[in-house]
PDB file of C-alpha atoms and ligand atoms in Angstrom:
ATOM      1  CA  MET A 300      72.263 245.300 110.926  1.00 39.00           C
ATOM      2  CA  ALA A 301      74.312 247.831 109.043  1.00 39.00           C
ATOM      3  CA  THR A 302      74.390 251.377 110.349  1.00 39.00           C
ATOM      4  CA  HIS A 303      73.168 252.826 107.032  1.00 42.00           C
ATOM      5  CA  GLU A 304      69.726 251.417 107.837  1.00 40.00           C
ATOM      6  CA  ASN A 305      69.463 254.230 110.373  1.00 41.00           C
ATOM      7  CA  GLY A 306      69.780 256.676 107.513  1.00 40.00           C
ATOM      8  CA  VAL A 307      73.231 257.748 108.656  1.00 42.00           C
ATOM      9  CA  ASN A 308      74.703 257.416 105.184  1.00 43.00           C
ATOM     10  CA  SER A 309      71.785 258.801 103.207  1.00 43.00           C
ATOM     11  CA  LEU A 310      72.060 262.567 103.051  1.00 44.00           C
ATOM     12  CA  PRO A 311      69.202 264.866 102.068  1.00 45.00           C
ATOM     13  CA  ASP A 312      69.313 265.825  98.397  1.00 45.00           C
ATOM     14  CA  SER A 313      70.171 269.306  97.177  1.00 44.00           C
ATOM     15  CA  ARG A 314      66.574 270.489  97.455  1.00 47.00           C
ATOM     16  CA  GLY A 315      66.552 269.643 101.147  1.00 45.00           C
ATOM     17  CA  ALA A 316      64.020 266.794 100.979  1.00 48.00           C
ATOM     18  CA  PRO A 317      64.049 264.286 103.833  1.00 48.00           C
ATOM     19  CA  ALA A 318      66.637 261.542 103.484  1.00 44.00           C
ATOM     20  CA  SER A 319      65.487 258.480 101.581  1.00 45.00           C
ATOM     21  CA  PRO A 320      64.988 255.522 103.895  1.00 77.00           C
ATOM     22  CA  VAL A 321      66.810 253.385 101.348  1.00 92.00           C
ATOM     23  CA  ASP A 322      70.244 254.379 100.076  1.00 94.00           C
ATOM     24  CA  TYR A 323      70.216 253.296  96.422  1.00 96.00           C
ATOM     25  CA  ARG A 324      73.804 254.424  96.023  1.00 95.00           C
ATOM     26  CA  GLN A 325      74.858 251.490  98.201  1.00 94.00           C
ATOM     27  CA  ALA A 326      73.743 249.069  95.461  1.00 95.00           C
ATOM     28  CA  ARG A 327      76.240 246.399  94.566  1.00 94.00           C
ATOM     29  CA  PHE A 328      76.039 243.458  92.203  1.00 93.00           C
ATOM     30  CA  LEU A 329      74.975 240.313  94.040  1.00 94.00           C
ATOM     31  CA  VAL A 330      74.395 237.467  91.580  1.00 94.00           C
ATOM     32  CA  SER A 331      73.107 236.552  88.104  1.00 92.00           C
ATOM     33  CA  VAL A 332      70.888 233.513  87.798  1.00 93.00           C
ATOM     34  CA  ALA A 333      69.603 231.521  84.832  1.00 89.00           C
ATOM     35  CA  ALA A 334      67.389 229.096  86.772  1.00 91.00           C
ATOM     36  CA  ILE A 335      64.802 229.371  89.535  1.00 93.00           C
ATOM     37  CA  ARG A 336      66.742 226.973  91.759  1.00 94.00           C
ATOM     38  CA  ASP A 337      69.664 229.423  91.781  1.00 95.00           C
ATOM     39  CA  LEU A 338      67.728 232.428  93.137  1.00 97.00           C
ATOM     40  CA  PRO A 339      69.281 234.024  96.227  1.00 97.00           C
ATOM     41  CA  PRO A 340      67.506 233.316  99.563  1.00 97.00           C
ATOM     42  CA  ASP A 341      63.903 234.553  99.518  1.00 98.00           C
ATOM     43  CA  ARG A 342      64.183 236.870 102.542  1.00 97.00           C
ATOM     44  CA  GLY A 343      63.728 240.604 103.062  1.00 97.00           C
ATOM     45  CA  ARG A 344      62.329 242.653 100.179  1.00 97.00           C
ATOM     46  CA  GLU A 345      63.083 243.237  96.544  1.00 98.00           C
ATOM     47  CA  VAL A 346      61.749 245.233  93.592  1.00 98.00           C
ATOM     48  CA  ALA A 347      61.995 243.866  90.053  1.00 98.00           C
ATOM     49  CA  PHE A 348      62.507 245.887  86.851  1.00 97.00           C
ATOM     50  CA  ALA A 349      60.842 244.380  83.787  1.00 95.00           C
ATOM     51  CA  GLY A 350      60.150 245.456  80.244  1.00 94.00           C
ATOM     52  CA  ARG A 351      60.938 244.983  76.590  1.00 92.00           C
ATOM     53  CA  SER A 352      64.545 244.690  75.550  1.00 89.00           C
ATOM     54  CA  ASN A 353      65.915 248.180  75.012  1.00 91.00           C
ATOM     55  CA  ALA A 354      63.157 249.830  77.089  1.00 95.00           C
ATOM     56  CA  GLY A 355      65.802 251.351  79.347  1.00 95.00           C
ATOM     57  CA  LYS A 356      65.840 249.007  82.360  1.00 93.00           C
ATOM     58  CA  SER A 357      69.564 248.995  82.888  1.00 90.00           C
ATOM     59  CA  SER A 358      69.766 252.769  82.340  1.00 94.00           C
ATOM     60  CA  ALA A 359      67.016 253.343  84.930  1.00 96.00           C
ATOM     61  CA  ILE A 360      68.796 251.154  87.499  1.00 95.00           C
ATOM     62  CA  ASN A 361      72.041 252.990  86.830  1.00 94.00           C
ATOM     63  CA  ALA A 362      70.337 256.406  87.155  1.00 96.00           C
ATOM     64  CA  LEU A 363      68.574 255.371  90.366  1.00 96.00           C
ATOM     65  CA  THR A 364      71.764 254.115  91.966  1.00 95.00           C
ATOM     66  CA  GLY A 365      73.954 256.886  90.563  1.00 92.00           C
ATOM     67  CA  ARG A 366      76.254 254.247  89.085  1.00 86.00           C
ATOM     68  CA  ARG A 367      76.922 254.513  85.412  1.00 81.00           C
ATOM     69  CA  ARG A 368      77.780 250.896  84.817  1.00 82.00           C
ATOM     70  CA  LEU A 369      76.162 248.914  87.633  1.00 86.00           C
ATOM     71  CA  ALA A 370      73.652 247.281  85.306  1.00 80.00           C
ATOM     72  CA  ARG A 371      75.216 247.068  81.881  1.00 76.00           C
ATOM     73  CA  THR A 372      73.444 249.038  79.175  1.00 69.00           C
ATOM     74  CA  SER A 373      73.615 247.991  75.589  1.00 62.00           C
ATOM     75  CA  ARG A 374      72.748 249.337  72.177  1.00 59.00           C
ATOM     76  CA  THR A 375      72.181 245.738  71.070  1.00 58.00           C
ATOM     77  CA  PRO A 376      68.831 244.649  72.514  1.00 55.00           C
ATOM     78  CA  GLY A 377      68.172 241.180  73.872  1.00 52.00           C
ATOM     79  CA  ARG A 378      71.579 240.591  75.379  1.00 55.00           C
ATOM     80  CA  THR A 379      70.625 240.034  78.996  1.00 59.00           C
ATOM     81  CA  ARG A 380      69.107 236.587  79.504  1.00 77.00           C
ATOM     82  CA  LEU A 381      69.721 236.317  83.198  1.00 87.00           C
ATOM     83  CA  ILE A 382      68.030 237.645  86.312  1.00 92.00           C
ATOM     84  CA  ASN A 383      70.528 240.051  87.855  1.00 92.00           C
ATOM     85  CA  PHE A 384      70.315 240.846  91.565  1.00 95.00           C
ATOM     86  CA  PHE A 385      71.754 243.966  93.185  1.00 95.00           C
ATOM     87  CA  ALA A 386      71.939 244.213  96.968  1.00 96.00           C
ATOM     88  CA  LEU A 387      71.065 247.541  98.617  1.00 97.00           C
ATOM     89  CA  ASP A 388      71.782 246.204 102.098  1.00 95.00           C
ATOM     90  CA  GLU A 389      71.443 242.848 103.842  1.00 93.00           C
ATOM     91  CA  ARG A 390      67.722 242.649 103.334  1.00 94.00           C
ATOM     92  CA  ARG A 391      66.802 244.702 100.267  1.00 97.00           C
ATOM     93  CA  ARG A 392      67.492 244.131  96.589  1.00 97.00           C
ATOM     94  CA  LEU A 393      66.883 245.477  93.096  1.00 97.00           C
ATOM     95  CA  VAL A 394      66.311 242.873  90.398  1.00 96.00           C
ATOM     96  CA  ASP A 395      66.956 243.358  86.665  1.00 94.00           C
ATOM     97  CA  LEU A 396      64.751 240.859  84.813  1.00 92.00           C
ATOM     98  CA  PRO A 397      65.641 239.728  81.288  1.00 88.00           C
ATOM     99  CA  GLY A 398      63.961 241.804  78.573  1.00 87.00           C
ATOM    100  CA  TYR A 399      61.282 240.420  76.287  1.00 84.00           C
ATOM    101  CA  GLY A 400      60.069 241.065  72.774  1.00 79.00           C
ATOM    102  CA  TYR A 401      63.343 241.032  70.928  1.00 68.00           C
ATOM    103  CA  ALA A 402      62.519 239.664  67.469  1.00 60.00           C
ATOM    104  CA  LYS A 403      65.822 237.893  66.973  1.00 58.00           C
ATOM    105  CA  VAL A 404      65.478 235.847  70.117  1.00 58.00           C
ATOM    106  CA  PRO A 405      64.449 232.343  69.037  1.00 59.00           C
ATOM    107  CA  ARG A 406      61.118 230.922  70.127  1.00 65.00           C
ATOM    108  CA  SER A 407      62.768 228.405  72.473  1.00 62.00           C
ATOM    109  CA  MET A 408      64.354 231.409  74.163  1.00 58.00           C
ATOM    110  CA  SER A 409      61.028 233.127  74.782  1.00 71.00           C
ATOM    111  CA  ARG A 410      59.663 229.924  76.316  1.00 74.00           C
ATOM    112  CA  GLU A 411      62.661 229.959  78.615  1.00 76.00           C
ATOM    113  CA  TRP A 412      61.985 233.626  79.367  1.00 77.00           C
ATOM    114  CA  GLY A 413      58.398 232.835  80.313  1.00 80.00           C
ATOM    115  CA  ALA A 414      59.361 229.884  82.458  1.00 83.00           C
ATOM    116  CA  LEU A 415      61.996 231.795  84.374  1.00 88.00           C
ATOM    117  CA  VAL A 416      60.291 235.176  84.749  1.00 90.00           C
ATOM    118  CA  GLY A 417      56.776 233.738  85.129  1.00 90.00           C
ATOM    119  CA  ARG A 418      57.822 231.434  87.929  1.00 92.00           C
ATOM    120  CA  TYR A 419      59.782 234.196  89.587  1.00 95.00           C
ATOM    121  CA  LEU A 420      56.782 236.591  89.509  1.00 94.00           C
ATOM    122  CA  GLU A 421      54.423 233.932  90.811  1.00 93.00           C
ATOM    123  CA  SER A 422      56.513 232.477  93.569  1.00 95.00           C
ATOM    124  CA  ARG A 423      58.923 235.042  94.957  1.00 97.00           C
ATOM    125  CA  GLU A 424      57.867 235.897  98.545  1.00 97.00           C
ATOM    126  CA  SER A 425      60.189 238.875  98.908  1.00 98.00           C
ATOM    127  CA  LEU A 426      58.993 240.557  95.690  1.00 98.00           C
ATOM    128  CA  ALA A 427      57.292 243.756  96.909  1.00 97.00           C
ATOM    129  CA  GLY A 428      56.521 245.281  93.506  1.00 97.00           C
ATOM    130  CA  VAL A 429      57.326 245.327  89.811  1.00 97.00           C
ATOM    131  CA  VAL A 430      58.576 248.345  87.882  1.00 98.00           C
ATOM    132  CA  VAL A 431      57.327 247.882  84.314  1.00 97.00           C
ATOM    133  CA  LEU A 432      59.427 250.007  81.978  1.00 98.00           C
ATOM    134  CA  MET A 433      58.048 251.049  78.599  1.00 98.00           C
ATOM    135  CA  ASP A 434      59.421 253.457  76.017  1.00 98.00           C
ATOM    136  CA  ILE A 435      57.161 256.517  76.266  1.00 98.00           C
ATOM    137  CA  ARG A 436      56.983 256.619  72.453  1.00 98.00           C
ATOM    138  CA  HIS A 437      55.337 253.167  72.257  1.00 96.00           C
ATOM    139  CA  PRO A 438      53.868 252.048  75.586  1.00 97.00           C
ATOM    140  CA  LEU A 439      51.470 249.173  76.321  1.00 95.00           C
ATOM    141  CA  THR A 440      52.481 246.852  73.517  1.00 93.00           C
ATOM    142  CA  GLU A 441      50.926 243.399  73.500  1.00 90.00           C
ATOM    143  CA  LEU A 442      53.846 241.937  75.433  1.00 89.00           C
ATOM    144  CA  ASP A 443      53.707 244.736  78.010  1.00 92.00           C
ATOM    145  CA  THR A 444      50.035 244.008  78.522  1.00 92.00           C
ATOM    146  CA  ALA A 445      50.822 240.299  78.916  1.00 89.00           C
ATOM    147  CA  LEU A 446      53.376 241.156  81.607  1.00 92.00           C
ATOM    148  CA  LEU A 447      50.905 243.464  83.363  1.00 93.00           C
ATOM    149  CA  ASP A 448      48.326 240.667  83.315  1.00 91.00           C
ATOM    150  CA  TRP A 449      50.858 238.326  84.917  1.00 90.00           C
ATOM    151  CA  CYS A 450      51.550 240.916  87.598  1.00 93.00           C
ATOM    152  CA  ARG A 451      47.862 241.288  88.286  1.00 92.00           C
ATOM    153  CA  ALA A 452      47.330 237.509  88.414  1.00 91.00           C
ATOM    154  CA  ALA A 453      50.246 237.234  90.856  1.00 92.00           C
ATOM    155  CA  ASP A 454      48.889 240.176  92.926  1.00 92.00           C
ATOM    156  CA  ARG A 455      52.019 242.260  92.404  1.00 95.00           C
ATOM    157  CA  PRO A 456      51.737 246.040  92.630  1.00 96.00           C
ATOM    158  CA  VAL A 457      53.057 247.763  89.498  1.00 97.00           C
ATOM    159  CA  LEU A 458      54.762 251.068  88.802  1.00 98.00           C
ATOM    160  CA  ALA A 459      54.701 251.764  85.048  1.00 98.00           C
ATOM    161  CA  VAL A 460      57.768 253.848  84.220  1.00 98.00           C
ATOM    162  CA  LEU A 461      57.598 255.543  80.821  1.00 98.00           C
ATOM    163  CA  THR A 462      61.227 255.812  79.825  1.00 98.00           C
ATOM    164  CA  LYS A 463      63.107 258.123  77.463  1.00 98.00           C
ATOM    165  CA  ALA A 464      60.684 260.933  78.359  1.00 98.00           C
ATOM    166  CA  ASP A 465      63.379 263.371  77.185  1.00 98.00           C
ATOM    167  CA  LYS A 466      62.414 262.318  73.641  1.00 98.00           C
ATOM    168  CA  LEU A 467      58.986 263.995  73.932  1.00 98.00           C
ATOM    169  CA  ALA A 468      57.966 267.598  74.514  1.00 97.00           C
ATOM    170  CA  ARG A 469      56.389 268.277  77.896  1.00 96.00           C
ATOM    171  CA  GLY A 470      52.783 268.428  76.659  1.00 97.00           C
ATOM    172  CA  ARG A 471      53.020 265.200  74.678  1.00 98.00           C
ATOM    173  CA  ARG A 472      54.706 263.522  77.637  1.00 98.00           C
ATOM    174  CA  ALA A 473      51.833 264.419  79.977  1.00 98.00           C
ATOM    175  CA  ALA A 474      49.315 263.208  77.388  1.00 98.00           C
ATOM    176  CA  VAL A 475      50.987 259.788  77.133  1.00 98.00           C
ATOM    177  CA  VAL A 476      51.160 259.455  80.932  1.00 98.00           C
ATOM    178  CA  ALA A 477      47.425 260.166  81.069  1.00 97.00           C
ATOM    179  CA  GLU A 478      46.738 257.627  78.293  1.00 97.00           C
ATOM    180  CA  VAL A 479      48.722 254.945  80.076  1.00 97.00           C
ATOM    181  CA  ARG A 480      46.969 255.712  83.363  1.00 96.00           C
ATOM    182  CA  GLY A 481      43.709 255.173  81.499  1.00 95.00           C
ATOM    183  CA  GLY A 482      45.036 251.896  80.108  1.00 94.00           C
ATOM    184  CA  LEU A 483      45.963 250.761  83.616  1.00 94.00           C
ATOM    185  CA  ALA A 484      42.617 251.660  85.130  1.00 91.00           C
ATOM    186  CA  GLY A 485      41.529 248.022  85.074  1.00 86.00           C
ATOM    187  CA  TYR A 486      44.444 247.183  87.353  1.00 85.00           C
ATOM    188  CA  GLY A 487      43.084 249.315  90.191  1.00 78.00           C
ATOM    189  CA  ALA A 488      45.114 251.262  92.725  1.00 77.00           C
ATOM    190  CA  ALA A 489      47.877 248.652  92.557  1.00 85.00           C
ATOM    191  CA  ALA A 490      49.167 250.134  89.260  1.00 92.00           C
ATOM    192  CA  ARG A 491      50.516 253.641  88.735  1.00 96.00           C
ATOM    193  CA  ALA A 492      52.302 255.366  85.834  1.00 97.00           C
ATOM    194  CA  MET A 493      54.974 258.053  85.585  1.00 98.00           C
ATOM    195  CA  ALA A 494      57.368 259.603  83.063  1.00 98.00           C
ATOM    196  CA  PHE A 495      61.103 259.029  83.463  1.00 98.00           C
ATOM    197  CA  SER A 496      64.390 259.825  81.776  1.00 98.00           C
ATOM    198  CA  ALA A 497      67.727 258.294  82.639  1.00 97.00           C
ATOM    199  CA  THR A 498      69.588 261.085  80.882  1.00 96.00           C
ATOM    200  CA  LYS A 499      67.538 264.106  82.047  1.00 97.00           C
ATOM    201  CA  GLN A 500      66.164 264.862  85.521  1.00 96.00           C
ATOM    202  CA  ILE A 501      62.675 263.579  84.786  1.00 98.00           C
ATOM    203  CA  GLY A 502      60.934 261.322  87.295  1.00 98.00           C
ATOM    204  CA  HIS A 503      63.982 260.443  89.394  1.00 97.00           C
ATOM    205  CA  ARG A 504      62.379 261.562  92.642  1.00 96.00           C
ATOM    206  CA  GLU A 505      59.051 259.856  91.821  1.00 97.00           C
ATOM    207  CA  LEU A 506      60.802 256.591  91.033  1.00 98.00           C
ATOM    208  CA  THR A 507      62.779 256.738  94.285  1.00 96.00           C
ATOM    209  CA  GLU A 508      59.604 257.464  96.257  1.00 96.00           C
ATOM    210  CA  GLY A 509      57.778 254.601  94.550  1.00 96.00           C
ATOM    211  CA  LEU A 510      60.551 252.174  95.450  1.00 97.00           C
ATOM    212  CA  ASP A 511      60.840 253.546  98.991  1.00 96.00           C
ATOM    213  CA  ALA A 512      57.184 252.724  99.529  1.00 95.00           C
ATOM    214  CA  TRP A 513      57.847 249.093  98.586  1.00 96.00           C
ATOM    215  CA  LEU A 514      61.219 248.634 100.240  1.00 96.00           C
ATOM    216  CA  GLY A 515      60.938 250.883 103.288  1.00 88.00           C
TER     217      GLY A 515
HETATM  218  N1  LIG B 811      67.392 259.412  75.292  1.00 66.80           N
HETATM  219  C1  LIG B 811      67.348 258.422  76.178  1.00 66.80           C
HETATM  220  N2  LIG B 811      67.888 257.209  75.874  1.00 66.80           N
HETATM  221  C2  LIG B 811      67.817 256.225  76.796  1.00 66.80           C
HETATM  222  C3  LIG B 811      67.181 256.423  78.060  1.00 66.80           C
HETATM  223  N3  LIG B 811      67.234 255.254  78.737  1.00 66.80           N
HETATM  224  C4  LIG B 811      67.882 254.380  77.947  1.00 66.80           C
HETATM  225  N4  LIG B 811      68.246 254.937  76.776  1.00 66.80           N
HETATM  226  C5  LIG B 811      68.970 254.286  75.657  1.00 66.80           C
HETATM  227  O1  LIG B 811      68.207 253.164  75.210  1.00 66.80           O
HETATM  228  C6  LIG B 811      69.057 252.058  74.919  1.00 66.80           C
HETATM  229  C7  LIG B 811      68.648 250.840  75.743  1.00 66.80           C
HETATM  230  O2  LIG B 811      68.866 251.106  77.109  1.00 66.80           O
HETATM  231  P1  LIG B 811      69.134 249.940  78.174  1.00 66.80           P
HETATM  232  O3  LIG B 811      69.154 250.595  79.513  1.00 66.80           O
HETATM  233  O4  LIG B 811      70.320 249.110  77.793  1.00 66.80           O
HETATM  234  O5  LIG B 811      67.806 249.072  77.983  1.00 66.80           O
HETATM  235  P2  LIG B 811      67.423 247.617  78.573  1.00 66.80           P
HETATM  236  O6  LIG B 811      67.633 246.639  77.448  1.00 66.80           O
HETATM  237  O7  LIG B 811      65.960 247.726  78.916  1.00 66.80           O
HETATM  238  O8  LIG B 811      68.273 247.355  79.775  1.00 66.80           O
HETATM  239  C8  LIG B 811      70.479 252.540  75.182  1.00 66.80           C
HETATM  240  O9  LIG B 811      71.038 252.962  73.962  1.00 66.80           O
HETATM  241  C9  LIG B 811      70.292 253.700  76.136  1.00 66.80           C
HETATM  242  O10 LIG B 811      71.324 254.644  76.054  1.00 66.80           O
HETATM  243  C10 LIG B 811      66.621 257.721  78.351  1.00 66.80           C
HETATM  244  O11 LIG B 811      66.036 257.996  79.405  1.00 66.80           O
HETATM  245  N5  LIG B 811      66.736 258.669  77.378  1.00 66.80           N
HETATM  246 MG1  LIG B 812      69.536 245.770  80.227  1.00 66.80          MG
END
């Protein structure tokens, strides 16, 4: 096993908090897959990032890992149609799932999306939890709810990350977080919600702690 699993390479942050048990800065691209049969070996643990196209998945992964271009971000939604895997170490991974809900994606494409992502969510042994990213200005759309229902059916714990929180004033932000928590109440303790911004320091520590709990 690599020495960084002992925490040797993960330094405390500037506020002197204990070192994270997982060093997200070690993330490196592993593989992109378009079919279930091509998934990397189902060992260790991984956390998947899911959400509408343009919700801010790639930006969140880049912010978390401190790498500006690890997961490509795009102003043109609906570009990523593959499941992208990033290795943190030999046994832990981050997974960027293809986005959903992009109007210009043909119907055949959304069937493909459902087949690939649905089967992944149902069957992946190493999947410890799902980060569901939603734009804080329009959370819990019909498709988000469909994804959350899939997660519940597959018994996957969920962390709802309300992205682009820098776009709302503090009070409004807290109100939306509370609303979403209310909306998730039916999912029990296995679903939590938090505000996040990739561009401002909002929710970075909470996201890291949420992932640590799943990957640690
Ligand atoms: N203001 C702001 N813009 C963001 C944030 N996160 C993402 N974006 C922008 O939203 C767009 C979509 O982001 P991207 O990460 O590519 O979304 P993805 O399709 O879910 O991977 C890009 O133009 C990003 O720059 C954020 O926290 N704040
Ligand atoms: Mg993306």
